[in-house]
PDB file of C-alpha atoms in Angstrom:
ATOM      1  CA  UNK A   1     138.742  95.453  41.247  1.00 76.00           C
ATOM      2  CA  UNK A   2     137.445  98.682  42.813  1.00 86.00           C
ATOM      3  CA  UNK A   3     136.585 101.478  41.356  1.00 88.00           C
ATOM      4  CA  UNK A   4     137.506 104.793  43.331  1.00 88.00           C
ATOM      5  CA  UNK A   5     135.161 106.889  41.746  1.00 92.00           C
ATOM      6  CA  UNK A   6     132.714 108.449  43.615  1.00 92.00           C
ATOM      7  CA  UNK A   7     131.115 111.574  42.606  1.00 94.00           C
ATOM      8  CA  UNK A   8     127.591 110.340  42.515  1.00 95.00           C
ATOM      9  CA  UNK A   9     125.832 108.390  45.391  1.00 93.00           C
ATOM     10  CA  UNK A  10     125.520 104.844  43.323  1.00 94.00           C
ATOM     11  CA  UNK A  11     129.307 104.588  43.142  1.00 94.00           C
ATOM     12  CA  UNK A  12     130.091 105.391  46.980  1.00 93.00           C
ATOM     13  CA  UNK A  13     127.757 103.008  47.618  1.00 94.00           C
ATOM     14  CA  UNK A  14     129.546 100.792  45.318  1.00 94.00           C
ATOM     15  CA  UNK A  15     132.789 101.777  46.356  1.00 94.00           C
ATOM     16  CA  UNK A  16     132.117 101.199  50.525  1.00 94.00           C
ATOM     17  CA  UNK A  17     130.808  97.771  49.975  1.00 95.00           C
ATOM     18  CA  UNK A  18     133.287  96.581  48.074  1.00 95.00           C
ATOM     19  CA  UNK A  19     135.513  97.961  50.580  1.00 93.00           C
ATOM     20  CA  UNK A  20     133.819  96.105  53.030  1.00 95.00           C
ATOM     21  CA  UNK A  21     133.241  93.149  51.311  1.00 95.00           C
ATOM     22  CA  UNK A  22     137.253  93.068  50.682  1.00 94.00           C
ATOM     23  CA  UNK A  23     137.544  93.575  54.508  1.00 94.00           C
ATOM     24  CA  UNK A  24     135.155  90.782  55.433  1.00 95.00           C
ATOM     25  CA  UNK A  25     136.728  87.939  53.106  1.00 95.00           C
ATOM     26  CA  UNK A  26     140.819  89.300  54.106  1.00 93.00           C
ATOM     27  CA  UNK A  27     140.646  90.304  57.219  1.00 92.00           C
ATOM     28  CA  UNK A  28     137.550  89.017  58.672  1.00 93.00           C
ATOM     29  CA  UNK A  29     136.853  92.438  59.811  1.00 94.00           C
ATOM     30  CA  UNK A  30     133.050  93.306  59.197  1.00 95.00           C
ATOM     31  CA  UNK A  31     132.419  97.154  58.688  1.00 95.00           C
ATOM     32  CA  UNK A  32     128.865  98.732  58.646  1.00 95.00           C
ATOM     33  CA  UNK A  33     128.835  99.970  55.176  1.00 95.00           C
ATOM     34  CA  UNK A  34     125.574 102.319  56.711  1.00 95.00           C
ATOM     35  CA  UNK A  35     127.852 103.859  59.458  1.00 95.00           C
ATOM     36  CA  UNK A  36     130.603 104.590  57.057  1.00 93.00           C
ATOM     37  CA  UNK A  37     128.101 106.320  54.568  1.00 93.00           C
ATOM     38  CA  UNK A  38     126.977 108.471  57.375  1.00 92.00           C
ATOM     39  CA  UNK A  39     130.082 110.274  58.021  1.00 88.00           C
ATOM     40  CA  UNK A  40     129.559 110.348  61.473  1.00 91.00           C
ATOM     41  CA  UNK A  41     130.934 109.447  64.764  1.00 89.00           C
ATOM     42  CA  UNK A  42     129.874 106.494  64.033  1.00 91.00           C
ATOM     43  CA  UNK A  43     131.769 105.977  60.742  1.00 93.00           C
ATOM     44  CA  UNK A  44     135.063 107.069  63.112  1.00 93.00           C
ATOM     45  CA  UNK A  45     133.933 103.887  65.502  1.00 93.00           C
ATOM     46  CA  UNK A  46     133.882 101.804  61.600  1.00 94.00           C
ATOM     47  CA  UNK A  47     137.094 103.186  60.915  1.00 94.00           C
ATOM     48  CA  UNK A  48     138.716 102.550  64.276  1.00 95.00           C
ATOM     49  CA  UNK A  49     138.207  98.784  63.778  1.00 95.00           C
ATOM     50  CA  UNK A  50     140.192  98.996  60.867  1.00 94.00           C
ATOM     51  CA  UNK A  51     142.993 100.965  61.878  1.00 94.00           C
ATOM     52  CA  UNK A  52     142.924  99.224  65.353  1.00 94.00           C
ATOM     53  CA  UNK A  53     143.477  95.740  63.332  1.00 94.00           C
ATOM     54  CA  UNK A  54     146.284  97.197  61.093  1.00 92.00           C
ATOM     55  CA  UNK A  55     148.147  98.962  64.214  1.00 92.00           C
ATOM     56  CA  UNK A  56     148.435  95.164  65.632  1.00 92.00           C
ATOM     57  CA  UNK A  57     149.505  93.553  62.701  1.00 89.00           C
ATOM     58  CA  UNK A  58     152.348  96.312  62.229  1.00 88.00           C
ATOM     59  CA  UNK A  59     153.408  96.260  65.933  1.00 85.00           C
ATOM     60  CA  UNK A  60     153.139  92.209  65.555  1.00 84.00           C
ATOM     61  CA  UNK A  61     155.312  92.580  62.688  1.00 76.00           C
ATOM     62  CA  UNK A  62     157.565  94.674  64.246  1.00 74.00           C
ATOM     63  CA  UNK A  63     157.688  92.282  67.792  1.00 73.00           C
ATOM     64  CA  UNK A  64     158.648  89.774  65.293  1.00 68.00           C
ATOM     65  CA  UNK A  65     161.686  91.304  63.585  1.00 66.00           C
ATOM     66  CA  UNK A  66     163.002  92.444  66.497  1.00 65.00           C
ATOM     67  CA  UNK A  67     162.847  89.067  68.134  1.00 65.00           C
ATOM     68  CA  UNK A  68     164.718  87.395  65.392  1.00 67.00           C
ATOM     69  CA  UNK A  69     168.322  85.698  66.342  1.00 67.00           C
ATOM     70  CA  UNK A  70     170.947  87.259  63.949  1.00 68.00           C
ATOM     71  CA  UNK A  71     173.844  84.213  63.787  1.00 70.00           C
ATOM     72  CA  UNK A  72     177.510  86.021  64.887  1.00 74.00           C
ATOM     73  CA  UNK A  73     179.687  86.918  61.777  1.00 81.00           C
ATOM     74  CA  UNK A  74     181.836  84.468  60.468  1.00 81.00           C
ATOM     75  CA  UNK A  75     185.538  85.219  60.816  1.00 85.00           C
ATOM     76  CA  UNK A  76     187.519  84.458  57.714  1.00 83.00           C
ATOM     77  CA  UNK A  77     191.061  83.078  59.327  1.00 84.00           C
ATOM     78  CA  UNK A  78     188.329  80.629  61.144  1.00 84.00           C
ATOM     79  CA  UNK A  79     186.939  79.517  57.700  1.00 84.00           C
ATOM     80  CA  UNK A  80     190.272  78.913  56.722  1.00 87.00           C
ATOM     81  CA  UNK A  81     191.969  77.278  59.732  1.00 86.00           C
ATOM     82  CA  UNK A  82     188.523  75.175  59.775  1.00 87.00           C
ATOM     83  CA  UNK A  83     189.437  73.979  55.966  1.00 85.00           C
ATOM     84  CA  UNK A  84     193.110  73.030  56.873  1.00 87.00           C
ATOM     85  CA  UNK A  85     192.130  71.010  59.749  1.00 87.00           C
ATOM     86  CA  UNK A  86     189.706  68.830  57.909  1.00 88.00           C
ATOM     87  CA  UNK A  87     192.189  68.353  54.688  1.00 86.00           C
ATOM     88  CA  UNK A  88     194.752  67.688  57.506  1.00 86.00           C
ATOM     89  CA  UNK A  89     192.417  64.886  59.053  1.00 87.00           C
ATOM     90  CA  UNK A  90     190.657  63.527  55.084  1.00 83.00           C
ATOM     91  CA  UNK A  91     194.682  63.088  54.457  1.00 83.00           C
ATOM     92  CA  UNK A  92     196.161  61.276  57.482  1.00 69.00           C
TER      93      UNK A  92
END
């Protein structure tokens, strides 16, 4: 587990390579834990490969559910006319 406390130096540095430990092994994203402790532009480049990853796997998602077939509704006097014939045909 990881901890989110990070008042003092040894536990942000804790904190970001966990973080990007947890990225590497899940997502086989690899983040420069160096960039990201720099605060920089270059941490926003770090940070962009993460977000950039999770904005395709929502709009994947998404692509998905929208592309899924949805069967018509089943009418119930055709359930019931559909039992009658086959009890009609099991008893001739």
């Amino acid at each position: 587990t990881l901890s989110d406390r990070v008042e003092f130096e040894n536990e942000r540095v804790e904190f970001l390579t966990g973080i990007a430990g947890l990225m590497a092994t899940k997502a086989r994203l690899k983040l420069n834990t160096k960039k990201l402790y720099a605060s920089d532009g270059r941490a926003v480049q770090e940070l962009l490969k993460l977000a950039t990853l999770l904005y395709k796997a929502t709009h994947t998602a998404s692509k998905k559910y929208e592309e899924e077939v949805v069967p018509p509704p089943i009418k119930m006097q055709e359930v019931k006319t559909a039992r009658q014939l086959a009890s009609d045909i099991t008893q001739s």
